[in-house]
Each structure stands twice: as C-alpha cells, then as structure tokens.
Coordinates of C-alpha atoms in Angstrom, one line a residue:
X1 CA 101.2 126.7 63.1
X2 CA 98.3 124.3 62.6
X3 CA 100.1 121.6 64.6
X4 CA 100.9 124.1 67.4
X5 CA 97.3 125.2 67.5
X6 CA 96.1 121.5 67.8
X7 CA 98.6 120.8 70.5
X8 CA 97.3 123.8 72.5
X9 CA 93.7 122.8 72.0
X10 CA 94.6 119.3 73.3
X11 CA 96.4 120.7 76.3
X12 CA 93.6 123.0 77.3
X13 CA 91.1 120.2 77.1
X14 CA 92.9 118.4 79.9
X15 CA 91.3 118.6 83.4
X16 CA 94.8 118.9 84.8
X17 CA 95.3 122.1 82.7
X18 CA 92.0 123.5 84.0
X19 CA 92.9 122.8 87.6
X20 CA 96.4 124.3 87.3
X21 CA 95.1 127.5 85.7
X22 CA 92.0 127.8 87.9
X23 CA 93.7 129.3 90.9
X24 CA 93.4 128.3 94.6
X25 CA 96.3 125.9 94.3
X26 CA 98.0 124.3 97.3
X27 CA 101.4 125.6 98.3
X28 CA 103.6 123.0 96.6
X29 CA 101.7 123.0 93.3
X30 CA 101.5 126.8 93.3
X31 CA 105.2 127.0 93.9
X32 CA 106.0 124.7 91.0
X33 CA 103.5 126.4 88.6
X34 CA 104.5 129.9 89.5
X35 CA 103.7 132.3 86.7
X36 CA 103.5 129.5 84.1
X37 CA 99.7 129.4 84.4
X38 CA 99.3 133.1 83.7
X39 CA 101.7 132.9 80.8
X40 CA 99.8 129.9 79.4
X41 CA 96.6 131.9 79.4
X42 CA 98.2 134.5 77.2
X43 CA 99.2 131.9 74.6
X44 CA 96.0 132.2 72.6
X45 CA 96.2 136.0 72.1
X46 CA 99.8 135.7 70.9
X47 CA 98.9 132.8 68.6
X48 CA 95.9 134.7 67.1
X49 CA 98.1 137.8 66.6
X50 CA 100.7 135.7 64.9
X51 CA 98.1 134.0 62.7
X52 CA 96.6 137.4 61.7
X53 CA 100.0 138.7 60.8
X54 CA 100.8 135.7 58.7
X55 CA 97.4 136.1 56.9
X56 CA 98.2 139.8 56.3
X57 CA 101.5 138.8 54.7
X58 CA 99.7 136.2 52.5
X59 CA 97.2 138.8 51.4
X60 CA 99.9 141.3 50.5
X61 CA 101.6 138.7 48.4
X62 CA 98.4 137.5 46.8
X63 CA 97.2 141.0 45.9
X64 CA 100.6 142.0 44.4
X65 CA 101.2 144.8 46.8
X66 CA 104.9 144.2 47.0
X67 CA 107.3 146.7 45.7
X68 CA 110.5 145.8 43.8
X69 CA 112.6 143.4 45.8
X70 CA 109.4 141.7 47.0
X71 CA 111.3 138.7 48.5
X72 CA 113.2 141.0 50.8
X73 CA 110.0 142.8 51.8
X74 CA 108.3 139.5 52.6
X75 CA 111.4 138.5 54.7
X76 CA 111.1 141.8 56.6
X77 CA 107.4 141.3 57.3
X78 CA 108.2 137.9 58.7
X79 CA 111.2 138.9 60.9
X80 CA 110.8 142.6 61.9
X81 CA 108.8 143.8 64.9
X82 CA 105.8 145.4 63.3
X83 CA 103.0 143.3 64.9
X84 CA 101.2 145.1 67.8
X85 CA 100.9 143.1 70.9
X86 CA 97.3 142.3 71.9
X87 CA 96.2 144.1 75.1
X88 CA 95.0 140.7 76.5
X89 CA 98.6 139.7 76.8
X90 CA 99.0 142.1 79.7
X91 CA 101.8 144.1 77.9
X92 CA 102.0 147.7 76.9
X93 CA 100.0 148.1 73.7
X94 CA 102.8 150.2 72.2
X95 CA 105.0 147.1 72.3
X96 CA 105.5 145.4 69.0
X97 CA 106.9 142.0 68.2
X98 CA 107.9 140.0 65.1
X99 CA 105.8 136.9 64.0
X100 CA 108.7 134.7 65.1
X101 CA 108.7 136.3 68.6
X102 CA 105.0 135.8 68.9
X103 CA 105.3 132.1 68.0
X104 CA 108.2 131.8 70.4
X105 CA 106.0 133.1 73.2
X106 CA 103.4 130.6 72.3
X107 CA 105.8 127.7 72.3
X108 CA 107.4 128.7 75.6
X109 CA 104.0 129.0 77.3
X110 CA 103.1 125.6 76.0
X111 CA 106.4 124.0 76.9
X112 CA 106.4 125.5 80.3
X113 CA 103.0 124.3 81.5
X114 CA 102.7 121.1 79.4
X115 CA 105.1 119.0 81.5
X116 CA 103.3 120.0 84.7
X117 CA 100.0 119.1 83.2
X118 CA 101.4 115.7 82.2
X119 CA 102.9 115.2 85.7
X120 CA 99.5 115.9 87.3
X121 CA 97.7 113.5 84.9
X122 CA 100.3 110.8 85.6
X123 CA 99.7 111.2 89.4
X124 CA 96.0 111.0 88.9
X125 CA 96.3 107.9 86.8
X126 CA 98.6 106.3 89.3
X127 CA 96.9 107.2 92.5
X128 CA 93.2 107.6 91.9
X129 CA 92.7 103.9 91.2
X130 CA 94.4 103.1 94.5
X131 CA 92.1 105.5 96.3
X132 CA 89.0 104.0 94.7
X133 CA 90.1 100.5 95.5
X134 CA 91.0 101.5 99.0
X135 CA 87.6 103.1 99.6
X136 CA 85.7 100.0 98.2
X137 CA 87.8 97.7 100.4
X138 CA 87.4 99.8 103.5
X139 CA 83.6 100.1 103.0
X140 CA 83.4 96.3 102.9
X141 CA 85.7 95.9 105.9
X142 CA 83.6 98.5 107.8
X143 CA 80.4 96.6 107.1
X144 CA 82.0 93.4 108.4
X145 CA 83.1 95.1 111.6
X146 CA 79.6 96.5 112.0
X147 CA 78.2 93.0 111.8
X148 CA 80.6 91.9 114.5
X149 CA 79.7 94.9 116.6
X150 CA 83.3 96.1 116.8
X151 CA 85.1 99.3 115.9
X152 CA 88.4 98.9 114.1
X153 CA 91.0 101.7 114.4
X154 CA 93.0 100.5 111.4
X155 CA 90.0 101.1 109.1
X156 CA 89.6 104.6 110.4
X157 CA 93.3 105.4 109.9
X158 CA 93.3 104.0 106.3
X159 CA 90.1 106.0 105.5
X160 CA 91.7 109.2 106.8
X161 CA 94.7 108.5 104.6
X162 CA 92.5 107.9 101.5
X163 CA 90.5 111.1 102.2
X164 CA 93.7 113.2 102.6
X165 CA 95.3 111.8 99.5
X166 CA 92.1 112.4 97.4
X167 CA 91.9 116.0 98.7
X168 CA 95.6 116.7 97.9
X169 CA 95.2 115.3 94.4
X170 CA 92.6 118.0 93.7
X171 CA 94.0 120.9 95.7
X172 CA 97.8 120.3 95.7
X173 CA 98.5 117.4 93.3
X174 CA 102.2 118.1 92.9
X175 CA 102.7 117.6 96.6
X176 CA 101.7 113.9 96.1
X177 CA 104.6 111.4 95.8
X178 CA 104.7 107.7 95.0
X179 CA 105.2 106.9 98.6
X180 CA 101.8 108.3 99.5
X181 CA 100.1 105.7 97.4
X182 CA 102.3 103.0 98.9
X183 CA 101.4 104.1 102.4
X184 CA 97.7 104.0 101.6
X185 CA 98.1 100.4 100.2
X186 CA 99.9 99.3 103.3
X187 CA 97.3 100.8 105.6
X188 CA 94.5 99.1 103.8
X189 CA 96.4 95.8 103.8
X190 CA 96.9 96.1 107.6
X191 CA 93.2 96.8 108.1
X192 CA 92.2 93.9 105.9
X193 CA 94.6 91.6 107.8
X194 CA 93.2 92.7 111.2
X195 CA 89.6 92.2 110.0
X196 CA 90.4 88.8 108.6
X197 CA 91.9 87.8 111.9
X198 CA 88.8 89.0 113.8
X199 CA 86.5 87.2 111.4
X200 CA 88.5 84.0 111.8
X201 CA 88.4 84.4 115.6
X202 CA 84.6 84.9 115.5
X203 CA 84.1 81.9 113.1
X204 CA 86.3 79.6 115.1
X205 CA 84.9 80.5 118.6
X206 CA 82.5 77.6 118.8
X207 CA 85.0 75.1 117.5
X208 CA 87.7 76.3 119.9
X209 CA 85.2 76.1 122.8
X210 CA 84.3 72.6 121.7
X211 CA 87.9 71.5 121.9
X212 CA 88.5 72.8 125.4
X213 CA 87.3 69.7 127.3
X214 CA 89.5 67.5 125.1
X215 CA 92.5 69.7 125.9
X216 CA 91.7 69.6 129.6
X217 CA 91.5 65.8 129.5
X218 CA 94.9 65.7 127.7
X219 CA 96.4 67.9 130.4
X220 CA 95.2 65.6 133.1
X221 CA 96.7 62.6 131.4
X222 CA 100.0 64.4 130.8
X223 CA 100.2 65.6 134.4
X224 CA 99.5 62.1 135.7
X225 CA 102.0 60.5 133.4
X226 CA 104.7 62.9 134.3
X227 CA 104.0 62.5 138.0
X228 CA 104.0 58.7 137.7
X229 CA 107.2 58.7 135.7
X230 CA 108.8 60.8 138.5
X231 CA 107.6 58.4 141.2
X232 CA 108.8 55.3 139.2
X233 CA 112.2 56.9 138.6
X234 CA 112.6 57.6 142.3
X235 CA 111.7 54.1 143.1
X236 CA 113.6 52.3 140.4
X237 CA 116.7 54.4 139.9
X238 CA 119.3 55.3 142.5
X239 CA 119.7 59.1 142.8
X240 CA 118.0 59.9 139.5
X241 CA 119.2 63.2 137.9
X242 CA 117.1 65.9 136.2
X243 CA 113.7 65.0 137.6
X244 CA 111.1 67.7 137.4
X245 CA 108.5 68.6 140.1
X246 CA 105.0 68.2 138.5
X247 CA 102.4 70.9 139.3
X248 CA 99.6 69.9 141.7
X249 CA 96.4 68.5 140.3
X250 CA 94.7 71.6 141.7
X251 CA 96.1 73.6 138.8
X252 CA 93.6 71.7 136.7
X253 CA 90.7 70.8 138.9
X254 CA 91.1 72.9 142.1
X255 CA 89.7 76.3 142.9
X256 CA 90.4 78.8 140.2
X257 CA 92.0 76.0 138.2
X258 CA 91.6 75.6 134.5
X259 CA 88.5 73.4 134.9
X260 CA 86.7 76.0 137.0
X261 CA 87.7 78.8 134.7
X262 CA 86.3 76.8 131.8
X263 CA 83.1 76.2 133.6
X264 CA 82.7 80.0 134.1
X265 CA 83.4 80.6 130.4
X266 CA 80.9 78.0 129.2
X267 CA 78.3 79.2 131.7
X268 CA 78.5 82.7 130.2
X269 CA 77.1 81.3 126.9
X270 CA 75.5 83.7 124.5
X271 CA 74.8 86.3 127.2
X272 CA 78.3 87.7 126.8
X273 CA 79.5 89.5 123.7
X274 CA 81.4 87.2 121.4
X275 CA 84.6 89.3 121.6
X276 CA 84.5 89.1 125.4
X277 CA 84.1 85.3 125.2
X278 CA 86.9 85.2 122.6
X279 CA 89.2 87.1 124.8
X280 CA 88.5 84.9 127.8
X281 CA 88.9 81.8 125.7
X282 CA 92.2 83.0 124.2
X283 CA 93.5 83.6 127.7
X284 CA 92.4 80.1 128.8
X285 CA 93.9 78.5 125.7
X286 CA 97.2 80.4 126.2
X287 CA 97.4 79.2 129.8
X288 CA 96.5 75.6 128.8
X289 CA 99.1 75.6 126.0
X290 CA 101.8 76.9 128.3
X291 CA 100.9 74.2 130.9
X292 CA 100.9 71.5 128.2
X293 CA 104.4 72.4 127.1
X294 CA 105.5 72.4 130.7
X295 CA 104.0 69.0 131.4
X296 CA 105.5 67.6 128.2
X297 CA 109.0 68.7 129.3
X298 CA 108.4 67.2 132.8
X299 CA 107.3 63.9 131.3
X300 CA 110.4 63.8 129.1
X301 CA 112.7 64.7 132.0
X302 CA 111.1 62.2 134.5
X303 CA 111.0 59.4 131.9
X304 CA 114.7 59.9 130.9
X305 CA 116.3 57.8 133.8
X306 CA 113.9 54.9 133.0
X307 CA 114.6 55.2 129.3
X308 CA 118.3 55.2 130.1
X309 CA 117.9 52.0 132.2
X310 CA 115.8 50.4 129.3
X311 CA 118.5 51.4 126.8
X312 CA 121.2 49.6 128.9
X313 CA 118.9 46.5 129.2
X314 CA 118.7 46.4 125.5
X315 CA 122.5 46.6 125.1
X316 CA 122.9 43.8 127.7
X317 CA 120.5 41.6 125.7
X318 CA 122.4 42.3 122.5
X319 CA 125.8 41.4 124.1
X320 CA 124.3 38.2 125.5
X321 CA 123.3 37.2 122.0
X322 CA 126.7 38.0 120.7
X323 CA 128.4 36.0 123.4
X324 CA 126.4 33.0 122.4
X325 CA 127.0 33.6 118.7
X326 CA 130.8 33.7 119.0
X327 CA 130.8 30.6 121.1
X328 CA 132.0 32.2 124.4
X329 CA 129.1 31.2 126.5
X330 CA 131.5 29.3 128.8
X331 CA 133.8 32.3 129.3
X332 CA 133.4 32.9 133.0
X333 CA 134.8 36.4 132.9
X334 CA 132.1 37.4 130.4
X335 CA 129.3 35.5 132.2
X336 CA 130.2 37.1 135.5
X337 CA 130.0 40.6 133.9
X338 CA 126.6 39.7 132.5
X339 CA 125.4 38.6 135.9
X340 CA 126.6 41.8 137.5
X341 CA 124.9 43.9 134.9
X342 CA 121.7 41.9 135.0
X343 CA 121.6 42.2 138.8
X344 CA 122.1 46.0 138.6
X345 CA 119.6 46.6 135.8
X346 CA 116.8 44.3 137.1
X347 CA 117.0 45.0 140.8
X348 CA 115.8 48.3 142.2
X349 CA 117.1 50.8 142.7
X350 CA 119.4 50.6 139.6
X351 CA 122.6 52.5 139.7
X352 CA 122.8 53.7 136.1
X353 CA 126.5 54.6 136.4
X354 CA 127.5 51.2 137.7
X355 CA 125.4 49.4 135.1
X356 CA 126.8 51.5 132.2
X357 CA 130.4 50.9 133.3
X358 CA 129.8 47.2 133.6
X359 CA 128.3 47.0 130.2
X360 CA 131.1 49.0 128.7
X361 CA 133.6 46.6 130.3
X362 CA 131.6 43.7 128.8
X363 CA 131.8 45.3 125.4
X364 CA 135.5 45.8 125.7
X365 CA 136.2 42.2 126.6
X366 CA 134.0 41.1 123.7
X367 CA 136.1 43.1 121.3
X368 CA 139.4 41.8 122.7

C-alpha cells in the first residue's frame, strides 16, 4: 500500500494531472478522459478507507481481540464487505466494500488516468520546445523584416500556427498530433528561407547594380559578333543554312531599350525604396539574361557555316600532308582533287556540300 500511495502522490504532482482534473477541457481531451478524472479524484478517499481498515485489523490482532479460529477471522476481515464507503466517494453511505475492493478501486483509478497523464506529458515535452524555438526564430525574423521595412506573410502564418498549437496544448492537449509539430517546423523553415532570400537580395542590390554596365557591354559585343558572323556567312558561304536574324541594336540602345531602362533605374537612386529598386533590377536582369542566351544561340548558329568551312580546310591540309608523306605528290588524280577542293574552300562563296564531297573523294582515293 505504501508503494501505491507513493505512485498516486507522484501522479498528482504532475501538471498534466492537474490540467486533466481541472475541468474546462477541449472536446477531444474531454472525450478521451471521460469520467476517468472524476474517478481519479475519489482515489484518496478509497485509499484512506482501506488504510484505516487495515489499521483496524492490525489493532485487533495486536490487542488479542480475536476469538478462537483467529486466522479465519482475520481472513474474513480482509475479504468480507464490512468497510463503509466514504461519503466523498459519491456512493450511497450504506454501501460497503472489502479492503481488496477498495484497493482495486484505487488501482483502477490510477491505471485509468495515469496513461493519459503520461501521454499529455509526452506531448508537452515533444512540442513545447518546438514552439519556443519557433517563437524565438520568428521574433528574430520579424525584426529583420522590420529593418527592411517589409511585411512577410509567411512569418504571420507561422506565428498563428505556433499560437494555436500552444493554446491547444493547454486547453485540448490530446487533440495535438505529431504532424502539428512538423507543420510548425515547416512553416518556420519556409519563413526563414524567404527572409534569407530577401536579406540576400537587399545585400546584393548595390553589387548587382554595379554589374549592369558590364553586362550591357557584354550584350553589345555579343550582338555585334552574332550580326557580323551572319554577314560573313552570307558573303563567304553559298546558301548557308540555319542562320539566325539578330535583334536590332535598338533593343539595347534605342528608346525603351535596356540602356535607357538602366538609366532610369540608376537615376532613381536612394529616393526609391530598396525593394522597388530590387524589383526593377530583377526585371532588368531577367530581360538581359534572356537576351544574352538568345544572342549566344544566334552567334553559334551564324558561326556554324564558317566553322564548317574551317573544319574542311583543316581536313584538306591534313590530306595534303599525307599525300606528301606517302610519296604520291605526283599523283595527278589526287592533286586535281586537292586543287578543286582548295578552289572551293578559298574562293567565295564556298559551296560546303561540294567541298565536303570533294574531300571525301580525296580521302577515299588515299585509302585505296
């Protein structure tokens, strides 16, 4: 009985026990607890009644008040229903119980509420640290956004989740599940990622602005190279395939071009809010990046026919060296093919198909 008493004292010392037996529980927790809280509160009267009955039996034995067959009388005192139920147990006072029945009521009351108390404590131990960490993180993120002069909806959402979870842990803890803590962690992580992105954007604004003139110069060079490659291909190659039309220079330096838009952005200076400048700059960089990729593709396409001609010239030079190396420099059939190929490759406009066929014929004759 001493061990049972100690276990009950330990249970009742738990804040979770006080919350579960204090009333005003949320619907989920109230449904799981049911009458267990009321029965748990009647544990002590039953335990005290059982302890008093046991003490009475001990006194009878110690004082020699037993009749003949005392062992049987002691057994009857321990097993028969002779103990009056305490009125605080909410039962008719005329009802009687045995010591064993009283102790069974105590154990059932303890065993019924004990697991629920443990479940609540486990939830608090698992979730409260996450709430505390979330609130600390969100407070810092909020301060950083205040410094930038921006609201951040993800912070507000995560704070609402933390507040709701903290409230349910107190009012309806058994309604909380592991996924609630995971959801809070994910919301805080999303807010932190967004704030980090904004801080990076703010910190890199000046550096990104400083690189715009360099990028504009790179675009001018790319455009001119692509246009020049197209002009050379049309002049040097007969019916070149795959050439790309290059945008007009006005896309860079004409009205509303990238140059003029950059001038407007730089002129705004510190008079505009940083996030507005950031937004304008990001749009400018996006357009510039798209144009750069377009011009790189145009340069590759317009340079391809010229590169094809240069590749054929390289093959011709290699075959000429091979002809000399194998001692066939006097082979008129070979030298005639070399002359035909050289004439085609070094006289504009070059017909790449004819030049390639001639060099393939030369290679075949060399192999034979």
